mmCIF file of C-alpha atoms and ligand atoms in Angstrom:
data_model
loop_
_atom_site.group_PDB
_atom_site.id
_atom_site.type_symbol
_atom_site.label_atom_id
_atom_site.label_comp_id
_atom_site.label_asym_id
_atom_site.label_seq_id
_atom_site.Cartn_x
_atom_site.Cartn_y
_atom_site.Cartn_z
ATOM 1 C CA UNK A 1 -16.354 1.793 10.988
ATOM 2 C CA UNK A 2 -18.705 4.592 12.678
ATOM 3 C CA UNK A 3 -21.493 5.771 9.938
ATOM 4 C CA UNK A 4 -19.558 9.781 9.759
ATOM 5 C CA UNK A 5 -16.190 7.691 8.575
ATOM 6 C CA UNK A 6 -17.855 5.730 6.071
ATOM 7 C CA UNK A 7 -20.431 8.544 5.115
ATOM 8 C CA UNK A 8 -16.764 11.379 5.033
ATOM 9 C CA UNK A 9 -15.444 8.117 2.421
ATOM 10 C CA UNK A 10 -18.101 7.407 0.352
ATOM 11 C CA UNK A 11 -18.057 11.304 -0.334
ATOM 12 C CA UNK A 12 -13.755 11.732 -0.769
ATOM 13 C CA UNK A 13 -15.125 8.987 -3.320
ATOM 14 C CA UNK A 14 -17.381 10.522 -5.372
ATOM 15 C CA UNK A 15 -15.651 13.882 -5.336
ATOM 16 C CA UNK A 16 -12.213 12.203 -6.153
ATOM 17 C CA UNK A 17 -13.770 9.968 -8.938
ATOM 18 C CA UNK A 18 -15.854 13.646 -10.348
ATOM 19 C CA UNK A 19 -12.691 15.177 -10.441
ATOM 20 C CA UNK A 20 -10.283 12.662 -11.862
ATOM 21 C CA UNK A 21 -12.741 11.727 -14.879
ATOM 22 C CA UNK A 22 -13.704 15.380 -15.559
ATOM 23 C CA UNK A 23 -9.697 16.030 -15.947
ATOM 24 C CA UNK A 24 -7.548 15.708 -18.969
ATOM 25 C CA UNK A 25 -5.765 13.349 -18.972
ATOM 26 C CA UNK A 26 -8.489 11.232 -16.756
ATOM 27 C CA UNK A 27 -6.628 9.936 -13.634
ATOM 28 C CA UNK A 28 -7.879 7.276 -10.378
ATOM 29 C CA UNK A 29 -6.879 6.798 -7.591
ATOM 30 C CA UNK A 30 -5.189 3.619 -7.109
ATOM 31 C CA UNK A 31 -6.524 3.004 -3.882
ATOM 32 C CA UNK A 32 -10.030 2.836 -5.127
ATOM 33 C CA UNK A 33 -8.786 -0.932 -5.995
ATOM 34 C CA UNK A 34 -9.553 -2.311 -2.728
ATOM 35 C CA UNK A 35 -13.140 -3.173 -2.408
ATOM 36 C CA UNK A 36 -13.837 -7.189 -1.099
ATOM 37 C CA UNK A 37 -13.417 -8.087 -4.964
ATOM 38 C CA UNK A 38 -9.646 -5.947 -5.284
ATOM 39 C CA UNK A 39 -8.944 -7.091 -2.305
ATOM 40 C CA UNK A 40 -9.111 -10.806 -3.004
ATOM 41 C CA UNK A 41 -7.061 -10.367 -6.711
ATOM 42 C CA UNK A 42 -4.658 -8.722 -4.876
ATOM 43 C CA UNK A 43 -4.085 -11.500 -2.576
ATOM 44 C CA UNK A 44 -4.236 -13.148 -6.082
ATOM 45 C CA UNK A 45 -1.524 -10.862 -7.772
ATOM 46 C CA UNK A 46 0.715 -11.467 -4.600
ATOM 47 C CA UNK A 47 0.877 -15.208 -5.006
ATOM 48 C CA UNK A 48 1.877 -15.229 -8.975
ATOM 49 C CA UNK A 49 5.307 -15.570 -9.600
ATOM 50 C CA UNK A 50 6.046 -12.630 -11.675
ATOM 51 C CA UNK A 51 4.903 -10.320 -8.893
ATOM 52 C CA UNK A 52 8.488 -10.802 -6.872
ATOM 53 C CA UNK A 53 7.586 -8.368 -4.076
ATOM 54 C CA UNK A 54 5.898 -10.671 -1.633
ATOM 55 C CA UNK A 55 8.367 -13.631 -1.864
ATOM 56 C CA UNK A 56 11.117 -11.184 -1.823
ATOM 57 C CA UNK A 57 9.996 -9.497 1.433
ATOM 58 C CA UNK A 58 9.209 -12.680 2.846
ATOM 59 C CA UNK A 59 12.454 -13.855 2.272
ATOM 60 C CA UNK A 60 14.356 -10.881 3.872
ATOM 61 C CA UNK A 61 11.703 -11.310 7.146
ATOM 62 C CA UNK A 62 12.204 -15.089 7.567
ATOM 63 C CA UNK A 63 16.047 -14.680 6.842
ATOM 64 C CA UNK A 64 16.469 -11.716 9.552
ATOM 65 C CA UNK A 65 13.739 -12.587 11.819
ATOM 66 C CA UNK A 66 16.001 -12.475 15.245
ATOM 67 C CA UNK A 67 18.273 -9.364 14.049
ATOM 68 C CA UNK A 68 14.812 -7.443 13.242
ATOM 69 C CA UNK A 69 13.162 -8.331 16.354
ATOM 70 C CA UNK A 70 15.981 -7.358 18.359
ATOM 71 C CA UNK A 71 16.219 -4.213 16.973
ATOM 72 C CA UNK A 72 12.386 -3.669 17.710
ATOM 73 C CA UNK A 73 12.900 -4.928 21.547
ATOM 74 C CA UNK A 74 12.683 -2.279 24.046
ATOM 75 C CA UNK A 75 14.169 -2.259 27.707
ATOM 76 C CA UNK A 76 11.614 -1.340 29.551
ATOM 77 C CA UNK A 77 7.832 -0.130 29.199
ATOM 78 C CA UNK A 78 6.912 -2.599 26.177
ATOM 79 C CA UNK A 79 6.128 -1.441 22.888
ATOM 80 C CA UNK A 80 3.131 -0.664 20.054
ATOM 81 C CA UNK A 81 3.734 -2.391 17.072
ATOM 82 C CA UNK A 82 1.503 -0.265 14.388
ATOM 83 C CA UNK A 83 1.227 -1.503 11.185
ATOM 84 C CA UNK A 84 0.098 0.359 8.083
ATOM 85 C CA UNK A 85 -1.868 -1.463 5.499
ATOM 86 C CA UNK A 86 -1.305 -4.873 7.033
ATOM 87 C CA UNK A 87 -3.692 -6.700 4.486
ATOM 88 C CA UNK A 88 -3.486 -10.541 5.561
ATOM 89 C CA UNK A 89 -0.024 -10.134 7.507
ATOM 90 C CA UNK A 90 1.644 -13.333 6.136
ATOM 91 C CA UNK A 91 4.870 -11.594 6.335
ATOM 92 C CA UNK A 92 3.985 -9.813 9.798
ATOM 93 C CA UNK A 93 3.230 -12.801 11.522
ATOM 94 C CA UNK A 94 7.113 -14.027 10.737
ATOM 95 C CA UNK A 95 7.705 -10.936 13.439
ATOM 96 C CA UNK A 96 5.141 -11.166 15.370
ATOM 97 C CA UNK A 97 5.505 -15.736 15.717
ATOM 98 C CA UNK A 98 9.709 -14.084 16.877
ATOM 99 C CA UNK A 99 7.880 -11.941 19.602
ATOM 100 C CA UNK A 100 5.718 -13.765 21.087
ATOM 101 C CA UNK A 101 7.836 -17.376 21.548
ATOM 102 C CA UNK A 102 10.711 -14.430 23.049
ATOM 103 C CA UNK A 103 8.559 -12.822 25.787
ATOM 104 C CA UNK A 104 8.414 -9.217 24.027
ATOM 105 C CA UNK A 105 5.783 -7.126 25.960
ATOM 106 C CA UNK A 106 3.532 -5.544 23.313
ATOM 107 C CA UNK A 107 0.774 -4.920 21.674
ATOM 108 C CA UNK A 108 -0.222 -5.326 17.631
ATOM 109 C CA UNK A 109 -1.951 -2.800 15.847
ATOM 110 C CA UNK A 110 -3.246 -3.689 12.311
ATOM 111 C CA UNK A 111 -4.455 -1.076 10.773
ATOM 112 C CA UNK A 112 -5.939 -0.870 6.901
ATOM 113 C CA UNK A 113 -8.236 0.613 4.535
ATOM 114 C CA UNK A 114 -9.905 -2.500 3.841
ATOM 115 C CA UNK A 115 -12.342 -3.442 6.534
ATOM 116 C CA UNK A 116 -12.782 -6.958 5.083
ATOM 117 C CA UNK A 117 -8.984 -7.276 5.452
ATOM 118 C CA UNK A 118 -8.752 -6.272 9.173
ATOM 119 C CA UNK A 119 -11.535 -8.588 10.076
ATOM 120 C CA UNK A 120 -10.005 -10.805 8.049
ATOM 121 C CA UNK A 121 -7.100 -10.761 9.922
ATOM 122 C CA UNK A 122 -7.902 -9.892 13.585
ATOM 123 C CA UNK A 123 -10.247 -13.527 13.314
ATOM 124 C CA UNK A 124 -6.987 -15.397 11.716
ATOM 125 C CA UNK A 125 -4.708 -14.083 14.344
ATOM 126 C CA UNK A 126 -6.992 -14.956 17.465
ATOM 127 C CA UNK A 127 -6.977 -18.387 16.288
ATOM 128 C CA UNK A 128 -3.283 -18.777 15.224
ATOM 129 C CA UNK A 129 -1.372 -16.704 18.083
ATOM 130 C CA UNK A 130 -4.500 -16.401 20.900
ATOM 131 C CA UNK A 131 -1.650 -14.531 23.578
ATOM 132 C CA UNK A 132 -1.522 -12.068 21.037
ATOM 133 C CA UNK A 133 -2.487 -8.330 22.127
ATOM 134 C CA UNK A 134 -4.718 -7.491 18.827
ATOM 135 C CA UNK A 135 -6.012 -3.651 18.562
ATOM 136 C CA UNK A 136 -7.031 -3.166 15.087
ATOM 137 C CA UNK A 137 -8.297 -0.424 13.089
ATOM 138 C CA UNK A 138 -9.588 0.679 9.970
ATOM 139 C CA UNK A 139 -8.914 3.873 7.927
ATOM 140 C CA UNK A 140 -6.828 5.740 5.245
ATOM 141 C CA UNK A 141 -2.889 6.100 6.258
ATOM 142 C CA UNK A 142 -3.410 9.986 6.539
ATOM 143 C CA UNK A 143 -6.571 9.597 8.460
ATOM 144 C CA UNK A 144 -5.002 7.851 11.422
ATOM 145 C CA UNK A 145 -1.658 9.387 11.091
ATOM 146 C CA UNK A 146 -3.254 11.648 13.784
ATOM 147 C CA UNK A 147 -4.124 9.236 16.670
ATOM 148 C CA UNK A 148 -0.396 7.610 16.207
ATOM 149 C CA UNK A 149 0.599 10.964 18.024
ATOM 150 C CA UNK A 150 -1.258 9.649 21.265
ATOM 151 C CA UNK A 151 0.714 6.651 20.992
ATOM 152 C CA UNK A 152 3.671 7.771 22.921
ATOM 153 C CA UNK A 153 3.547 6.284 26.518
ATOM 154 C CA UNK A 154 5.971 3.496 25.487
ATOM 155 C CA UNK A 155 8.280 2.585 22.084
ATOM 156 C CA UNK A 156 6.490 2.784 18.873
ATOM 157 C CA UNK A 157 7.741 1.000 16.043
ATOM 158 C CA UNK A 158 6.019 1.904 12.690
ATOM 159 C CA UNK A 159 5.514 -0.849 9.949
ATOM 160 C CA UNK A 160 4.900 -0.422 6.540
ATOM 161 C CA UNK A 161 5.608 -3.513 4.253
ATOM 162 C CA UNK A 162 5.267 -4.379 0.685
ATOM 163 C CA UNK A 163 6.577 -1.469 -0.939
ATOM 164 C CA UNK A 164 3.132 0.295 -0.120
ATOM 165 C CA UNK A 165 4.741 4.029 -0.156
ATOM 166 C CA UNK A 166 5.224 3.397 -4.193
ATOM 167 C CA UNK A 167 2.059 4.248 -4.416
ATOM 168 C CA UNK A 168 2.286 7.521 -3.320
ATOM 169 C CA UNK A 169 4.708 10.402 -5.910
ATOM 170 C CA UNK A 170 7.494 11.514 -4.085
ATOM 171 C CA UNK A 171 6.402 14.523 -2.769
ATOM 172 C CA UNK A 172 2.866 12.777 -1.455
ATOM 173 C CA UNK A 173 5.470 10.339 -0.133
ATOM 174 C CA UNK A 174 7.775 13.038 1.427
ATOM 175 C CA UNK A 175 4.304 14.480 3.186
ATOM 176 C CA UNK A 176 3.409 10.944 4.054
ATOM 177 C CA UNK A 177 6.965 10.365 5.701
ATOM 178 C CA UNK A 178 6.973 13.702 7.337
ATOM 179 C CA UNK A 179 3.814 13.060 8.939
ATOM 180 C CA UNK A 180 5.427 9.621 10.113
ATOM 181 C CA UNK A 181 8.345 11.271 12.088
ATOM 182 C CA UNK A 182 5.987 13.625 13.306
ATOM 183 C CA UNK A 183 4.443 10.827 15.196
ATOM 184 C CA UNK A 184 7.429 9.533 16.690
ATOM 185 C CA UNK A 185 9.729 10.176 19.582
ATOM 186 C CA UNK A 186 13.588 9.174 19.480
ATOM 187 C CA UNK A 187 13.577 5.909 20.790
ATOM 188 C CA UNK A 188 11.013 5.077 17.896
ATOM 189 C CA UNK A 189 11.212 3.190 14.441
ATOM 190 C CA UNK A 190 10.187 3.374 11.366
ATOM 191 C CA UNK A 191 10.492 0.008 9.432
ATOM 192 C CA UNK A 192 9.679 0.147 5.826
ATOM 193 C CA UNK A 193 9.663 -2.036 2.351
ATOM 194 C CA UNK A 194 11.007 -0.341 -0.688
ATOM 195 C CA UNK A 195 11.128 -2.141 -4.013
ATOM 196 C CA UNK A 196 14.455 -1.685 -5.796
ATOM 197 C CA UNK A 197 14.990 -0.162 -9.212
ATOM 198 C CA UNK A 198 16.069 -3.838 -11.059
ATOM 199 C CA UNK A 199 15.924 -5.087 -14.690
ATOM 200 C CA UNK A 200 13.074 -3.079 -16.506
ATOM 201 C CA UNK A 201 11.566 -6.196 -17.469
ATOM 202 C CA UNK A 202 10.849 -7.898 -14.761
ATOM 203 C CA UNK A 203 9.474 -4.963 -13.312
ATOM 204 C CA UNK A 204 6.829 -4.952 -16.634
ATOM 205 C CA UNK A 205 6.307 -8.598 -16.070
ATOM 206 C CA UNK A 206 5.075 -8.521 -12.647
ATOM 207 C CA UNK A 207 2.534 -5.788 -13.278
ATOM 208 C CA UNK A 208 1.624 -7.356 -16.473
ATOM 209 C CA UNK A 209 1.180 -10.818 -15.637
ATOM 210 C CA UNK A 210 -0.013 -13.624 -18.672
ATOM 211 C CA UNK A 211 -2.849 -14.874 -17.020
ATOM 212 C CA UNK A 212 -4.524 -11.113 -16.988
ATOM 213 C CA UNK A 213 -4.973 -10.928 -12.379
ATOM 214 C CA UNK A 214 -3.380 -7.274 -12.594
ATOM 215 C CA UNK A 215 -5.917 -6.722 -15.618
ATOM 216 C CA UNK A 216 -8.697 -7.354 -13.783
ATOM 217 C CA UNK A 217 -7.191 -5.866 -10.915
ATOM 218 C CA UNK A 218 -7.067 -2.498 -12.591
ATOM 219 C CA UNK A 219 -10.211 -3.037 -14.327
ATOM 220 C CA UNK A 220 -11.970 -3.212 -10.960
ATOM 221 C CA UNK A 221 -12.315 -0.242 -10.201
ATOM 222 C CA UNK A 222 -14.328 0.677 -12.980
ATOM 223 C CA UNK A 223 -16.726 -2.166 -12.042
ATOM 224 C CA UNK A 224 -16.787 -0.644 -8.935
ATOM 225 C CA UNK A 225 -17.735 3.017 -10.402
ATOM 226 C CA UNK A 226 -20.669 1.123 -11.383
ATOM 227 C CA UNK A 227 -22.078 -0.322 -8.630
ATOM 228 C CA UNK A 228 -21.715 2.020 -6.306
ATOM 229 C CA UNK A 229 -22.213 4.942 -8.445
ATOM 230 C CA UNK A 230 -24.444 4.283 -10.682
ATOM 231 C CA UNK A 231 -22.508 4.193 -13.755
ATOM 232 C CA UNK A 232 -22.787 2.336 -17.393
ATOM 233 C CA UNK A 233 -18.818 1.448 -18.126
ATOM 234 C CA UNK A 234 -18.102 -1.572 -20.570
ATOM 235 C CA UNK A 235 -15.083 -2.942 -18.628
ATOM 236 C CA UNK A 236 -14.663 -5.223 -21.238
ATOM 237 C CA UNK A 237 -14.358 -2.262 -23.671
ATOM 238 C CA UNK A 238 -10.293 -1.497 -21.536
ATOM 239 C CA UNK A 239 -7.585 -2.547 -22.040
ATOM 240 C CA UNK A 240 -4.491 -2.891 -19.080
ATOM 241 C CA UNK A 241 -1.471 -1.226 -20.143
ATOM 242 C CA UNK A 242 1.814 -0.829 -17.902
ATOM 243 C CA UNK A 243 4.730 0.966 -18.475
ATOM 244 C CA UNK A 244 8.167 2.157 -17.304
ATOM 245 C CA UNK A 245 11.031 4.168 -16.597
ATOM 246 C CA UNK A 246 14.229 2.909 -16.314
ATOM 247 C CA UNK A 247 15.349 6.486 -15.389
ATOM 248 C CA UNK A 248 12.686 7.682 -12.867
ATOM 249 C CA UNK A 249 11.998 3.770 -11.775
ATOM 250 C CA UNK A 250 8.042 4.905 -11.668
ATOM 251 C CA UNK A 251 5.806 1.816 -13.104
ATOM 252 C CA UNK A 252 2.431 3.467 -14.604
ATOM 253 C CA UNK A 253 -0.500 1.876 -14.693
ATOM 254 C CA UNK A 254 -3.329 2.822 -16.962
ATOM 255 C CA UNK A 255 -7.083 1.637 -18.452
ATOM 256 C CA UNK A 256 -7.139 2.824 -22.384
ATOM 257 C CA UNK A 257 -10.279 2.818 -24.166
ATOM 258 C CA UNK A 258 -9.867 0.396 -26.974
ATOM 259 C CA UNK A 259 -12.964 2.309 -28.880
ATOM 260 C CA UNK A 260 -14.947 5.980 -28.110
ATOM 261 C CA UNK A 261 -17.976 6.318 -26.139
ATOM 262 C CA UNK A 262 -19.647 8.188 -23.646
ATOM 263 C CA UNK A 263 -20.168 6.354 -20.230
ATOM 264 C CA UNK A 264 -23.102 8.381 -17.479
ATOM 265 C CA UNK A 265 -22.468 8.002 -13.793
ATOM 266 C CA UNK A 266 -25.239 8.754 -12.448
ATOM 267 C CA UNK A 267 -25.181 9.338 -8.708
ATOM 268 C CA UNK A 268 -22.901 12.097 -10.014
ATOM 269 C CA UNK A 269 -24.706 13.366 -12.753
ATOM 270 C CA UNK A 270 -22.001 12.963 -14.737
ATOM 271 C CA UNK A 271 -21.685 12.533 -18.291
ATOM 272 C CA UNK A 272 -18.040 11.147 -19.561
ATOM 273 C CA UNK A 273 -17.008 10.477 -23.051
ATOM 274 C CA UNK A 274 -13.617 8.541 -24.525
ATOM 275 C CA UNK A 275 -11.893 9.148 -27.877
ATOM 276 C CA UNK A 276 -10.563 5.541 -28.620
ATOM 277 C CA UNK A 277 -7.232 5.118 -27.258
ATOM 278 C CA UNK A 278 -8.186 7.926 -24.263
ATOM 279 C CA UNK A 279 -6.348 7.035 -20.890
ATOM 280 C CA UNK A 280 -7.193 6.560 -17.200
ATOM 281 C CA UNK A 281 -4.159 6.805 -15.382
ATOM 282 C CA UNK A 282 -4.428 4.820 -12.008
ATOM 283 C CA UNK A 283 -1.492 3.524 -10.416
ATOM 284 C CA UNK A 284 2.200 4.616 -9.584
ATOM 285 C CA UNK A 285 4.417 2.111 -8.449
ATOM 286 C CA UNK A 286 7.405 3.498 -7.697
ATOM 287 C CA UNK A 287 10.877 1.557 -7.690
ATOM 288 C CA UNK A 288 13.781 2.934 -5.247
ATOM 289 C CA UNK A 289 17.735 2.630 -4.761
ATOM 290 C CA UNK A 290 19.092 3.559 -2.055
ATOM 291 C CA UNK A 291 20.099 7.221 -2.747
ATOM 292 C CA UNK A 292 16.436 7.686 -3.230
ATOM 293 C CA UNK A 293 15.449 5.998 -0.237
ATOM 294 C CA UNK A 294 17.676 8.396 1.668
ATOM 295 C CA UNK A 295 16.958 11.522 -0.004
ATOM 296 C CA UNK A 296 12.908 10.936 0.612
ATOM 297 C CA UNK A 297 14.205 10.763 4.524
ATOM 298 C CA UNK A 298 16.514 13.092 4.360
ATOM 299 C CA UNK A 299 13.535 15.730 3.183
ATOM 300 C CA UNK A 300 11.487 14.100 6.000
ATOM 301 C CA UNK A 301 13.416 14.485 8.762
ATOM 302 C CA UNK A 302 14.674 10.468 9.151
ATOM 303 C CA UNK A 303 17.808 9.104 8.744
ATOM 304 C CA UNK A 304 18.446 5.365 7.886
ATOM 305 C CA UNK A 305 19.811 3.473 10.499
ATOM 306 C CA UNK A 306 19.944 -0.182 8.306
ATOM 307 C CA UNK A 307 18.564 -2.029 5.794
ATOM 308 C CA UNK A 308 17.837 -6.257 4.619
ATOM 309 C CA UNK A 309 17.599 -7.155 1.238
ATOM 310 C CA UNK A 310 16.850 -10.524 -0.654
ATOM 311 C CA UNK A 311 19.572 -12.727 -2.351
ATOM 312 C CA UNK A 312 18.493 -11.310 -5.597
ATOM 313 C CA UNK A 313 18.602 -7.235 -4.225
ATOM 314 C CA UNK A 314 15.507 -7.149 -5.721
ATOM 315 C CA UNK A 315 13.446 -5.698 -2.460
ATOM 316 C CA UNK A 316 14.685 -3.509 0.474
ATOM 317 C CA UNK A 317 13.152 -3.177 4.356
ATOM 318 C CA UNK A 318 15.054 -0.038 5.659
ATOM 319 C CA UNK A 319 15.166 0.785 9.405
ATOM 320 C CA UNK A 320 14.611 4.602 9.668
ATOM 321 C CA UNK A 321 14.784 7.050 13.147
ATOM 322 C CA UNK A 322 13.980 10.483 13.443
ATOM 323 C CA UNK A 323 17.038 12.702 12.920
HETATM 324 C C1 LIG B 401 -0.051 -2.317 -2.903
HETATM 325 N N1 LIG B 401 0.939 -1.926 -3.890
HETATM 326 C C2 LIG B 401 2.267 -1.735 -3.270
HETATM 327 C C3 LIG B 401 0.984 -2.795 -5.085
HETATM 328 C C4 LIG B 401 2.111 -2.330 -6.040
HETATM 329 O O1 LIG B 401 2.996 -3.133 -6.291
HETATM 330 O O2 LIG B 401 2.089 -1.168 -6.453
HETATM 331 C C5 LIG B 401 -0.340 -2.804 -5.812
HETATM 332 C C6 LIG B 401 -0.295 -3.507 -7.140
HETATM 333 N N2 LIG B 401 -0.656 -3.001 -8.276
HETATM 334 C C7 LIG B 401 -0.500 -3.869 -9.248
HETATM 335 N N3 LIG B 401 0.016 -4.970 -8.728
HETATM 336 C C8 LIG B 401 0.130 -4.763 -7.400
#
């Protein structure tokens, strides 16, 4: 990453973490997490069996490998294959193993936040499939939103896995889809995970786990306030909560203070105090069906063209085109 990226990021940080602690009620961002420590107990979180996502989405990819790859194959020029927060690509590599063994002309493009993930990555895949094409990069989704535009020379086909776009509230994830089709050009694709609405408690269960990984997950970012801001937060003094609902299928997660205090950040010059109970709101993980699924198109210009699910309907990769 060039020192104006990083320099542009560490400030979005700061300003973001001023603003969200100085509100009421205090709010994160959830994608804070994923420093080298979030990163790793999220690979963590994706291997426990309560968090269903990964194993479902692995399923559907291993299950439909040929029928997706097919629909990705393009008649003439070759294609990109962009991926958006690609993280370790266990389930991409399903895709990419069907491409290479079937003499697909293209080239991969990784892209994540997490620098540690795309090296990560980039060194796995050199070793595993070396007649791979690798071209990764590093940034925010809406930061290199923009340079997809110059990717139009040959077929594009967009891939966002693991249910990534809950993350985002439906209008952030209409803007984020908008800016998607934007990019593309009819003959391109949009291929994307969406966890389903299911029963309410298994949805609780897999961001609540036993052994406490989504705990410390969530608690992470507070640890990282403090080192790279200066700041005095007793982690230990937060507690994880999740909830959700049913109704809206939104999972919250939140930090509460368990006792009042006053916490400084001081690359900020910030002082912060708690009431006991006080929340930090810092995730959304929003759970779809498919009326959902096509009304956030509809609003962004895409239409579905198919979708794969799991055995249990539990997780859903939709194939979406420009309208
Ligand atoms: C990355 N994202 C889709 C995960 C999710 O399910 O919202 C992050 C996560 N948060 C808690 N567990 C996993």
């Amino acid at each position: 990453m060039d020192i104006k990226a990083k320099t542009q990021r560490d400030t979005t940080f700061k300003t973001e973490v001023k603003e969200g602690l100085s509100s009421f009620p205090k709010y994160l961002s959830s994608k804070y997490f994923y420093d080298k420590k979030g990163d790793k107990l999220f690979q963590d979180i994706m291997a426990m069996p309560e968090y269903y996502l990964t194993g479902c989405e692995f399923e559907i990819l291993a299950t439909h490998t040929k029928t997706i790859g097919e629909l990705f194959r393009d008649r003439e020029n070759g294609l990109d294959l962009i991926e958006l927060g690609a993280g370790d690509g266990k389930k991409t590599k399903l895709l990419l193993k069907y491409m290479t063994d079937n003499n697909f002309n293209f080239v991969y493009k990784p892209i994540d936040i997490s620098e540690n993930a795309v090296k990560l990555l980039t060194n796995n895949l050199a070793q595993e499939m070396p007649s791979l094409t690798v071209d990764a990069e590093i940034g925010e989704y809406f930061e290199v939103l923009e340079r997809l535009k110059g990717f139009n020379k040959r077929k594009k086909v967009i891939v966002v896995l693991g249910s990534n776009i809950g993350n985002l509230l439906h209008p952030k994830a209409i803007d984020f889809l908008t800016k998607l089709k934007d990019t593309m050009l009819a003959e391109d694709l949009l291929f994307m995970g969406f966890d389903q609405k299911k029963n309410p408690q298994t949805v609780l269960d897999a961001y609540n786990d036993q052994t406490g990984i989504t705990a410390a997950f969530n608690k992470n970012i507070l640890t990282r306030i403090n080192r790279e801001l200066d700041a005095n937060f007793d982690v230990n003094k937060f507690t994880h909560w999740e909830s959700y609902n049913p109704e809206s299928g939104t999972a919250k997660s939140f930090l509460i203070a368990t006792e009042a205090m006053d916490v400084r950040i001081k690359n900020l010059d910030l002082d912060i105090s708690f009431e006991q109970w006080e929340t930090i709101h810092t995730e959304i993980s929003q759970k779809y069906d498919d009326k959902t699924v096509a009304w956030l198109a509809e609003q962004a210009g895409l239409t579905i063209e198919t979708s794969f699910t799991d055995k249990k309907g539990y997780y859903k990769d939709y194939v979406l085109r420009k309208i």
